[in-house]
Amino acid sequence: MFAAELVLGFHWICCQAVRWNLTRYSPLPHLLSQRFTHEEELPAVDVFVCTADPVIEPPTLVVNTVLSVMSYNYPTRKLAVYLSDDGCSELTFYALHQASQFAKHWIPFCKRRNIEPRSPDAYFDKPTARPSGQEWESMKCFYVKKLYEEMKSRIETMAEKGSVPPETRSQHKGFLQWGRHNNVTKRNHQSIVEIVIDGREEDAVDEDGDRLPTLVYVAREKRPQFHHNFKAGAMNALIRASSEMSNGAVILNLDCDMFSNDPDAIRDALCFFLDEQSGHRIAFVQHPQQYFNVTKNDLYGNSPLQTDKVELAGMGGYGAALYIGTGCFHRREALCGNKYSSKVDGQGSIN
Ligand SMILES: *[C@@H]1O[C@H](CO)[C@@H](O)[C@H](O)[C@H]1NC(C)=O
Ligand SMILES: *[C@@H]1O[C@H](CO)[C@@H](O)[C@H](O)[C@H]1NC(C)=O
Ligand SMILES: *[C@@H]1O[C@H](CO)[C@@H](O)[C@H](O)[C@H]1NC(C)=O
């Protein structure tokens, strides 16, 4: 093993040395706020969260990711979150519906206190994230924590049962899609698109009266005779579905087990897209992936530090980046071309 480490280490250093051109870029979000003083001028952003199986990726985990992106520091009218469920499970839909209720308390709670991270599970679990003393003691914090725990236990009870009882089905018309006559199974079902929160509606507001972001559940049609192409197929379906609804000029794609730990991530990415000199040449902005709750000293090397800190940074000089499949902001025009967005007045384009 030691000899192998030495040989591969030597090989890696030799290869890396000739192509390593270290250039670091940093966003300057205060300049963005100076340039766009009106929120209306900022581009619309669509967030795609992909999940594939309600057992391997429990609905609680999925809704934590969804809540972390719904509470971004970004004008909520300009934000739409799409959850793609390739498992086509009513449990995931139930969890999303529950999360849409909890978001009415969670989003104002996050924004008023400016807390981090904005995934409720990570926030309430992490000892350092808890505000000390009086604030933590305050009723509000306990109240939101209690609401979260109640929601979590409802979702987990439902997941244990394996199906949603008839009395719960009446809460949202979307449950009709899983009705007996539709024969929904994981590999064979019709397409299901349900708008859980419609951000354009007057009554889509949180407890403070502020508008909520749009939240949509999507399960693309699947038939056994057609190959579904896994996550790539889901992303294609999301691009088409979202272009009919919010048609945001910027798209963030995120795996369901990766919450967003920075509430300003959108503004940071926009600093690159909207750069006056070179912004038009940037197709995507990849955020690094960080790992949460690894062992002390990262004993098993779970977080790919060498990739993030050495290899990716070393590509900067060539104006290149590596797409790692999650945590990436895309320019919609770079994926779809301009002709699809020409009909939409101004919204589909960010320049
Ligand atoms: C559901 O399955 C039943 C029995 O297999 C069949 O008669 C019915 O047409 C199916 N419905 C749909 C919408 O495919
Ligand atoms: C962190 O890891 C430990 C041990 O693997 C586990 O017991 C614990 O539940 C994890 N905590 C979170 C918040 O994931
Ligand atoms: C290295 O990066 C700089 C920009 O930071 C660039 O001007 C230069 O051409 C790059 N070198 C090579 C060999 O590409």
CSV table of C-alpha atoms and ligand atoms in Angstrom, one decimal:
chain,number,residue,atom,x,y,z
A,1,MET,CA,0.0,0.0,0.0
A,2,PHE,CA,2.8,2.4,0.9
A,3,ALA,CA,4.6,1.7,-2.4
A,4,ALA,CA,1.4,2.2,-4.3
A,5,GLU,CA,0.8,5.5,-2.5
A,6,LEU,CA,4.3,6.7,-3.4
A,7,VAL,CA,4.0,5.7,-7.1
A,8,LEU,CA,0.6,7.3,-7.5
A,9,GLY,CA,1.6,10.4,-5.5
A,10,PHE,CA,4.6,10.9,-7.8
A,11,HIS,CA,2.5,10.4,-10.9
A,12,TRP,CA,-0.1,12.9,-9.6
A,13,ILE,CA,2.4,15.6,-8.8
A,14,CYS,CA,4.1,15.2,-12.2
A,15,CYS,CA,0.8,15.5,-14.1
A,16,GLN,CA,-0.6,18.2,-12.0
A,17,ALA,CA,2.5,20.4,-12.2
A,18,VAL,CA,2.3,20.9,-15.9
A,19,ARG,CA,-1.4,21.8,-16.0
A,20,TRP,CA,-1.7,23.7,-12.8
A,21,ASN,CA,-2.6,27.4,-13.2
A,22,LEU,CA,-3.9,28.6,-9.9
A,23,THR,CA,-6.4,31.4,-10.1
A,24,ARG,CA,-8.9,32.2,-7.5
A,25,TYR,CA,-12.1,34.1,-8.1
A,26,SER,CA,-14.2,35.7,-5.4
A,27,PRO,CA,-17.6,37.3,-5.6
A,28,LEU,CA,-18.2,40.9,-4.5
A,29,PRO,CA,-21.9,40.8,-3.5
A,30,HIS,CA,-21.9,44.4,-2.3
A,31,LEU,CA,-21.2,45.6,-5.9
A,32,LEU,CA,-24.2,43.5,-7.1
A,33,SER,CA,-26.4,45.2,-4.6
A,34,GLN,CA,-25.2,48.6,-5.7
A,35,ARG,CA,-25.9,47.8,-9.3
A,36,PHE,CA,-29.3,46.3,-8.8
A,37,THR,CA,-30.9,48.5,-6.2
A,38,HIS,CA,-34.4,47.3,-7.2
A,39,GLU,CA,-35.2,43.7,-6.5
A,40,GLU,CA,-37.3,43.6,-9.7
A,41,GLU,CA,-34.2,43.8,-11.9
A,42,LEU,CA,-32.6,40.6,-10.5
A,43,PRO,CA,-33.0,37.5,-12.7
A,44,ALA,CA,-35.5,34.8,-11.7
A,45,VAL,CA,-33.9,31.7,-10.3
A,46,ASP,CA,-35.2,28.1,-10.5
A,47,VAL,CA,-33.9,25.5,-8.1
A,48,PHE,CA,-34.2,21.8,-9.1
A,49,VAL,CA,-33.9,19.3,-6.3
A,50,CYS,CA,-33.8,15.6,-7.5
A,51,THR,CA,-34.8,12.6,-5.5
A,52,ALA,CA,-35.2,9.0,-6.7
A,53,ASP,CA,-36.3,6.8,-3.9
A,54,PRO,CA,-38.4,7.4,-0.7
A,55,VAL,CA,-36.6,4.6,1.2
A,56,ILE,CA,-32.9,5.3,0.4
A,57,GLU,CA,-33.5,9.1,0.5
A,58,PRO,CA,-36.1,9.6,3.3
A,59,PRO,CA,-38.7,12.4,2.8
A,60,THR,CA,-37.4,14.2,5.9
A,61,LEU,CA,-34.0,14.6,4.3
A,62,VAL,CA,-35.5,15.8,1.1
A,63,VAL,CA,-37.7,18.5,2.7
A,64,ASN,CA,-34.7,19.8,4.7
A,65,THR,CA,-33.0,20.4,1.4
A,66,VAL,CA,-36.1,22.0,0.0
A,67,LEU,CA,-36.5,24.3,3.1
A,68,SER,CA,-32.8,25.3,2.9
A,69,VAL,CA,-33.3,26.6,-0.7
A,70,MET,CA,-36.7,28.2,-0.1
A,71,SER,CA,-35.2,30.4,2.6
A,72,TYR,CA,-32.4,32.0,0.5
A,73,ASN,CA,-31.8,35.7,0.9
A,74,TYR,CA,-33.3,36.4,-2.5
A,75,PRO,CA,-36.6,38.1,-3.5
A,76,THR,CA,-39.1,35.3,-3.1
A,77,ARG,CA,-41.1,36.4,-6.2
A,78,LYS,CA,-38.0,35.6,-8.2
A,79,LEU,CA,-37.5,32.2,-6.7
A,80,ALA,CA,-39.1,28.9,-7.7
A,81,VAL,CA,-38.3,25.5,-6.2
A,82,TYR,CA,-39.0,22.3,-8.2
A,83,LEU,CA,-38.8,18.9,-6.6
A,84,SER,CA,-38.3,16.0,-9.1
A,85,ASP,CA,-39.4,12.7,-7.6
A,86,ASP,CA,-38.3,9.8,-9.7
A,87,GLY,CA,-39.7,7.4,-7.1
A,88,CYS,CA,-43.2,8.9,-7.7
A,89,SER,CA,-44.1,8.4,-4.1
A,90,GLU,CA,-47.1,9.9,-2.4
A,91,LEU,CA,-45.0,9.9,0.8
A,92,THR,CA,-42.6,12.4,-0.8
A,93,PHE,CA,-45.6,14.5,-1.9
A,94,TYR,CA,-47.0,14.3,1.6
A,95,ALA,CA,-43.7,15.5,3.0
A,96,LEU,CA,-43.5,18.4,0.5
A,97,HIS,CA,-47.0,19.5,1.4
A,98,GLN,CA,-46.1,19.4,5.1
A,99,ALA,CA,-43.0,21.4,4.4
A,100,SER,CA,-45.0,24.0,2.5
A,101,GLN,CA,-47.0,24.6,5.7
A,102,PHE,CA,-43.9,24.7,7.9
A,103,ALA,CA,-42.1,27.1,5.5
A,104,LYS,CA,-44.6,29.8,6.6
A,105,HIS,CA,-42.9,29.8,10.0
A,106,TRP,CA,-39.4,28.8,9.0
A,107,ILE,CA,-38.6,31.4,6.3
A,108,PRO,CA,-39.5,34.5,8.4
A,109,PHE,CA,-37.7,32.9,11.4
A,110,CYS,CA,-34.5,32.4,9.3
A,111,LYS,CA,-34.6,35.9,7.7
A,112,ARG,CA,-35.3,37.8,10.9
A,113,ARG,CA,-32.5,36.1,12.8
A,114,ASN,CA,-30.2,35.6,9.9
A,115,ILE,CA,-29.4,32.1,11.0
A,116,GLU,CA,-27.1,29.6,9.3
A,117,PRO,CA,-27.4,26.8,8.0
A,118,ARG,CA,-31.0,27.0,6.8
A,119,SER,CA,-31.7,23.3,6.8
A,120,PRO,CA,-33.8,22.9,10.0
A,121,ASP,CA,-32.3,19.5,10.9
A,122,ALA,CA,-28.7,20.8,10.6
A,123,TYR,CA,-29.6,24.0,12.4
A,124,PHE,CA,-31.3,22.4,15.4
A,125,ASP,CA,-28.6,19.7,15.6
A,126,LYS,CA,-25.4,21.7,15.5
A,127,PRO,CA,-24.5,22.9,19.0
A,128,THR,CA,-22.5,25.8,17.6
A,129,ALA,CA,-25.4,27.0,15.5
A,130,ARG,CA,-27.6,27.5,18.5
A,131,PRO,CA,-27.8,31.0,19.7
A,132,SER,CA,-26.7,31.1,23.3
A,133,GLY,CA,-28.5,32.2,26.4
A,134,GLN,CA,-31.6,34.4,26.2
A,135,GLU,CA,-32.3,34.2,22.5
A,136,TRP,CA,-32.3,30.4,22.5
A,137,GLU,CA,-34.5,30.5,25.5
A,138,SER,CA,-37.0,32.8,23.8
A,139,MET,CA,-40.4,31.3,23.1
A,140,LYS,CA,-40.1,31.8,19.3
A,141,CYS,CA,-37.1,29.5,19.0
A,142,PHE,CA,-38.8,26.8,21.0
A,143,TYR,CA,-42.0,27.2,19.1
A,144,VAL,CA,-40.3,26.8,15.6
A,145,LYS,CA,-38.3,23.8,16.9
A,146,LYS,CA,-41.5,22.2,18.2
A,147,LEU,CA,-43.3,22.8,14.9
A,148,TYR,CA,-40.3,21.2,13.1
A,149,GLU,CA,-40.3,18.2,15.4
A,150,GLU,CA,-44.0,17.7,15.0
A,151,MET,CA,-43.7,17.8,11.2
A,152,LYS,CA,-40.8,15.4,11.2
A,153,SER,CA,-42.6,12.9,13.4
A,154,ARG,CA,-45.7,13.1,11.1
A,155,ILE,CA,-43.6,12.5,8.0
A,156,GLU,CA,-41.7,9.6,9.7
A,157,THR,CA,-44.9,8.0,11.0
A,158,MET,CA,-46.3,8.1,7.5
A,159,ALA,CA,-43.1,6.7,6.0
A,160,GLU,CA,-43.4,3.7,8.4
A,161,LYS,CA,-46.9,3.1,7.4
A,162,GLY,CA,-45.9,3.2,3.8
A,163,SER,CA,-49.0,4.9,2.5
A,164,VAL,CA,-51.1,8.0,3.1
A,165,PRO,CA,-54.5,7.3,4.8
A,166,PRO,CA,-57.8,8.6,3.1
A,167,GLU,CA,-58.4,11.4,5.7
A,168,THR,CA,-55.0,13.0,4.9
A,169,ARG,CA,-55.6,12.7,1.2
A,170,SER,CA,-58.3,15.3,1.4
A,171,GLN,CA,-55.8,17.9,2.4
A,172,HIS,CA,-54.6,18.5,-1.1
A,173,LYS,CA,-56.1,17.7,-4.5
A,174,GLY,CA,-52.7,16.4,-5.6
A,175,PHE,CA,-53.2,13.2,-3.7
A,176,LEU,CA,-55.9,12.3,-6.3
A,177,GLN,CA,-53.0,11.5,-8.7
A,178,TRP,CA,-52.2,8.4,-6.6
A,179,GLY,CA,-55.8,7.2,-6.8
A,180,ARG,CA,-56.5,3.6,-7.3
A,181,HIS,CA,-57.6,3.9,-10.9
A,182,ASN,CA,-54.3,5.4,-11.9
A,183,ASN,CA,-52.2,2.3,-11.0
A,184,VAL,CA,-49.1,4.4,-10.0
A,185,THR,CA,-45.9,2.4,-9.5
A,186,LYS,CA,-42.3,3.5,-9.4
A,187,ARG,CA,-41.6,2.5,-13.0
A,188,ASN,CA,-45.0,2.9,-14.6
A,189,HIS,CA,-47.0,6.1,-14.1
A,190,GLN,CA,-48.5,9.2,-15.8
A,191,SER,CA,-46.7,12.5,-15.4
A,192,ILE,CA,-47.6,14.4,-12.2
A,193,VAL,CA,-47.0,18.1,-11.8
A,194,GLU,CA,-48.6,19.7,-8.8
A,195,ILE,CA,-48.1,23.3,-7.7
A,196,VAL,CA,-47.9,23.2,-3.9
A,197,ILE,CA,-47.3,26.9,-3.5
A,198,ASP,CA,-48.1,29.3,-6.3
A,199,GLY,CA,-46.0,32.4,-5.6
A,200,ARG,CA,-48.2,34.6,-7.8
A,201,GLU,CA,-51.3,34.1,-5.6
A,202,GLU,CA,-52.2,36.7,-3.1
A,203,ASP,CA,-52.7,34.2,-0.2
A,204,ALA,CA,-49.3,32.5,-0.7
A,205,VAL,CA,-47.8,34.4,2.2
A,206,ASP,CA,-45.9,33.5,5.4
A,207,GLU,CA,-46.9,34.4,8.9
A,208,ASP,CA,-45.4,37.9,8.5
A,209,GLY,CA,-47.4,38.5,5.3
A,210,ASP,CA,-44.4,38.3,3.0
A,211,ARG,CA,-44.7,36.4,-0.3
A,212,LEU,CA,-43.6,32.7,-0.3
A,213,PRO,CA,-41.5,31.3,-3.2
A,214,THR,CA,-43.2,29.0,-5.7
A,215,LEU,CA,-43.0,25.3,-4.9
A,216,VAL,CA,-43.7,22.6,-7.4
A,217,TYR,CA,-43.8,18.8,-7.3
A,218,VAL,CA,-42.8,17.0,-10.5
A,219,ALA,CA,-42.8,13.3,-11.3
A,220,ARG,CA,-42.2,12.8,-15.0
A,221,GLU,CA,-44.0,10.1,-16.9
A,222,LYS,CA,-42.3,6.7,-16.9
A,223,ARG,CA,-43.2,3.6,-18.9
A,224,PRO,CA,-41.3,0.3,-18.7
A,225,GLN,CA,-40.7,0.2,-22.4
A,226,PHE,CA,-38.9,3.5,-22.5
A,227,HIS,CA,-35.5,4.1,-20.8
A,228,HIS,CA,-35.8,6.9,-18.3
A,229,ASN,CA,-32.1,8.0,-18.2
A,230,PHE,CA,-32.0,8.5,-14.4
A,231,LYS,CA,-31.1,11.9,-13.1
A,232,ALA,CA,-30.3,13.3,-16.6
A,233,GLY,CA,-33.8,12.4,-17.7
A,234,ALA,CA,-35.2,14.1,-14.7
A,235,MET,CA,-33.3,17.2,-15.3
A,236,ASN,CA,-34.5,17.4,-18.9
A,237,ALA,CA,-38.1,17.0,-17.7
A,238,LEU,CA,-37.5,19.8,-15.1
A,239,ILE,CA,-36.1,22.2,-17.7
A,240,ARG,CA,-39.2,21.7,-19.9
A,241,ALA,CA,-41.7,21.9,-17.0
A,242,SER,CA,-40.1,25.0,-15.4
A,243,SER,CA,-39.9,26.8,-18.8
A,244,GLU,CA,-43.7,26.7,-18.9
A,245,MET,CA,-44.0,28.1,-15.3
A,246,SER,CA,-41.3,30.4,-13.9
A,247,ASN,CA,-38.8,30.2,-16.8
A,248,GLY,CA,-36.0,31.5,-14.5
A,249,ALA,CA,-32.9,32.7,-16.3
A,250,VAL,CA,-30.6,30.9,-13.8
A,251,ILE,CA,-31.0,27.3,-12.7
A,252,LEU,CA,-29.5,25.7,-9.6
A,253,ASN,CA,-29.4,21.9,-9.5
A,254,LEU,CA,-29.1,20.2,-6.2
A,255,ASP,CA,-29.1,16.6,-5.0
A,256,CYS,CA,-31.7,15.9,-2.3
A,257,ASP,CA,-29.1,15.0,0.3
A,258,MET,CA,-27.2,18.2,0.0
A,259,PHE,CA,-28.7,21.2,1.8
A,260,SER,CA,-27.5,24.7,0.9
A,261,ASN,CA,-25.4,26.0,3.8
A,262,ASP,CA,-25.1,29.6,2.6
A,263,PRO,CA,-28.2,31.8,2.3
A,264,ASP,CA,-26.3,34.1,0.0
A,265,ALA,CA,-25.3,31.4,-2.5
A,266,ILE,CA,-27.5,32.8,-5.3
A,267,ARG,CA,-26.1,36.3,-5.0
A,268,ASP,CA,-22.6,35.0,-5.1
A,269,ALA,CA,-23.3,33.0,-8.3
A,270,LEU,CA,-24.9,36.0,-9.9
A,271,CYS,CA,-21.8,38.1,-9.3
A,272,PHE,CA,-20.1,35.8,-12.0
A,273,PHE,CA,-23.1,35.7,-14.4
A,274,LEU,CA,-23.7,39.4,-14.3
A,275,ASP,CA,-20.1,40.5,-14.5
A,276,GLU,CA,-20.0,43.3,-17.0
A,277,GLN,CA,-16.7,42.2,-18.7
A,278,SER,CA,-16.7,38.4,-18.8
A,279,GLY,CA,-20.2,37.4,-17.5
A,280,HIS,CA,-21.5,36.6,-21.0
A,281,ARG,CA,-18.8,33.9,-21.3
A,282,ILE,CA,-19.8,32.0,-18.2
A,283,ALA,CA,-22.2,29.1,-18.7
A,284,PHE,CA,-22.2,27.7,-15.2
A,285,VAL,CA,-20.9,28.4,-11.7
A,286,GLN,CA,-20.1,25.4,-9.6
A,287,HIS,CA,-20.1,25.7,-5.8
A,288,PRO,CA,-17.7,23.3,-3.9
A,289,GLN,CA,-19.3,20.4,-2.1
A,290,GLN,CA,-18.6,20.3,1.6
A,291,TYR,CA,-19.3,17.4,3.9
A,292,PHE,CA,-21.2,17.6,7.1
A,293,ASN,CA,-20.5,15.4,10.1
A,294,VAL,CA,-17.4,13.6,8.9
A,295,THR,CA,-15.3,11.7,11.4
A,296,LYS,CA,-12.6,13.5,13.4
A,297,ASN,CA,-9.6,14.5,11.1
A,298,ASP,CA,-11.7,12.9,8.2
A,299,LEU,CA,-10.3,9.5,8.9
A,300,TYR,CA,-11.8,7.9,5.9
A,301,GLY,CA,-11.0,10.7,3.5
A,302,ASN,CA,-14.7,11.3,2.8
A,303,SER,CA,-14.4,14.9,1.7
A,304,PRO,CA,-12.4,15.2,-1.5
A,305,LEU,CA,-10.3,18.1,-0.3
A,306,GLN,CA,-7.6,17.4,-2.9
A,307,THR,CA,-10.1,17.8,-5.7
A,308,ASP,CA,-11.7,21.0,-4.3
A,309,LYS,CA,-8.7,22.8,-3.1
A,310,VAL,CA,-6.0,21.8,-5.6
A,311,GLU,CA,-7.3,20.4,-8.8
A,312,LEU,CA,-10.4,22.7,-9.2
A,313,ALA,CA,-8.5,25.8,-8.1
A,314,GLY,CA,-5.7,24.9,-10.5
A,315,MET,CA,-8.1,25.0,-13.5
A,316,GLY,CA,-9.2,28.6,-12.8
A,317,GLY,CA,-6.4,30.0,-15.0
A,318,TYR,CA,-7.9,28.3,-18.1
A,319,GLY,CA,-11.3,29.8,-17.4
A,320,ALA,CA,-12.5,26.2,-16.8
A,321,ALA,CA,-14.5,24.5,-14.1
A,322,LEU,CA,-15.6,20.9,-13.4
A,323,TYR,CA,-19.3,20.2,-13.2
A,324,ILE,CA,-19.8,17.8,-10.3
A,325,GLY,CA,-23.5,17.2,-10.8
A,326,THR,CA,-24.8,19.1,-7.8
A,327,GLY,CA,-24.6,22.6,-6.3
A,328,CYS,CA,-24.2,24.1,-9.7
A,329,PHE,CA,-25.8,27.2,-11.1
A,330,HIS,CA,-26.5,27.1,-14.9
A,331,ARG,CA,-27.5,29.8,-17.3
A,332,ARG,CA,-30.7,28.6,-18.9
A,333,GLU,CA,-29.7,30.0,-22.3
A,334,ALA,CA,-26.5,27.9,-22.2
A,335,LEU,CA,-28.7,24.8,-21.9
A,336,CYS,CA,-31.6,25.6,-24.1
A,337,GLY,CA,-30.3,28.2,-26.5
A,338,ASN,CA,-31.8,31.6,-26.9
A,339,LYS,CA,-34.7,30.8,-29.3
A,340,TYR,CA,-36.8,29.1,-26.6
A,341,SER,CA,-36.7,32.2,-24.3
A,342,SER,CA,-37.3,34.9,-26.9
A,343,LYS,CA,-41.1,34.9,-26.4
A,344,VAL,CA,-40.8,35.6,-22.7
A,345,ASP,CA,-40.5,39.3,-22.1
A,346,GLY,CA,-37.2,39.9,-20.5
A,347,GLN,CA,-37.6,37.1,-17.9
A,348,GLY,CA,-35.8,34.4,-19.8
A,349,SER,CA,-32.7,36.5,-20.4
A,350,ILE,CA,-30.4,37.9,-17.8
A,351,ASN,CA,-28.7,40.7,-19.8
B,1,LIG,C1,-55.2,-0.2,-13.9
B,1,LIG,O1,-55.2,-1.6,-13.9
B,1,LIG,C2,-56.4,-2.2,-14.1
B,1,LIG,C3,-56.2,-3.7,-13.9
B,1,LIG,O2,-54.9,-4.1,-14.2
B,1,LIG,C4,-56.8,-1.9,-15.6
B,1,LIG,O3,-58.1,-2.5,-15.9
B,1,LIG,C5,-56.9,-0.4,-15.7
B,1,LIG,O4,-57.2,0.0,-17.1
B,1,LIG,C6,-55.6,0.3,-15.3
B,1,LIG,N1,-55.8,1.7,-15.4
B,1,LIG,C7,-55.0,2.6,-16.0
B,1,LIG,C8,-55.3,4.0,-15.9
B,1,LIG,O5,-54.0,2.2,-16.6
B,2,LIG,C1,-23.2,12.4,12.8
B,2,LIG,O1,-22.6,11.1,12.8
B,2,LIG,C2,-22.8,10.3,13.8
B,2,LIG,C3,-22.0,9.0,13.7
B,2,LIG,O2,-21.8,8.6,12.4
B,2,LIG,C4,-24.3,9.9,13.9
B,2,LIG,O3,-24.6,9.1,15.0
B,2,LIG,C5,-25.1,11.2,13.9
B,2,LIG,O4,-26.5,11.0,13.9
B,2,LIG,C6,-24.7,12.2,12.8
B,2,LIG,N1,-25.4,13.4,13.0
B,2,LIG,C7,-26.1,14.0,12.0
B,2,LIG,C8,-26.6,15.3,12.3
B,2,LIG,O5,-26.2,13.5,10.9
B,3,LIG,C1,-2.9,31.0,-16.5
B,3,LIG,O1,-3.9,31.9,-16.0
B,3,LIG,C2,-3.8,33.2,-16.5
B,3,LIG,C3,-5.0,34.0,-15.9
B,3,LIG,O2,-5.0,33.9,-14.5
B,3,LIG,C4,-3.8,33.3,-18.0
B,3,LIG,O3,-3.6,34.6,-18.4
B,3,LIG,C5,-2.7,32.4,-18.5
B,3,LIG,O4,-2.8,32.4,-20.0
B,3,LIG,C6,-2.9,31.0,-18.0
B,3,LIG,N1,-1.8,30.2,-18.5
B,3,LIG,C7,-1.9,29.2,-19.4
B,3,LIG,C8,-0.7,28.4,-19.7
B,3,LIG,O5,-3.0,28.9,-19.8
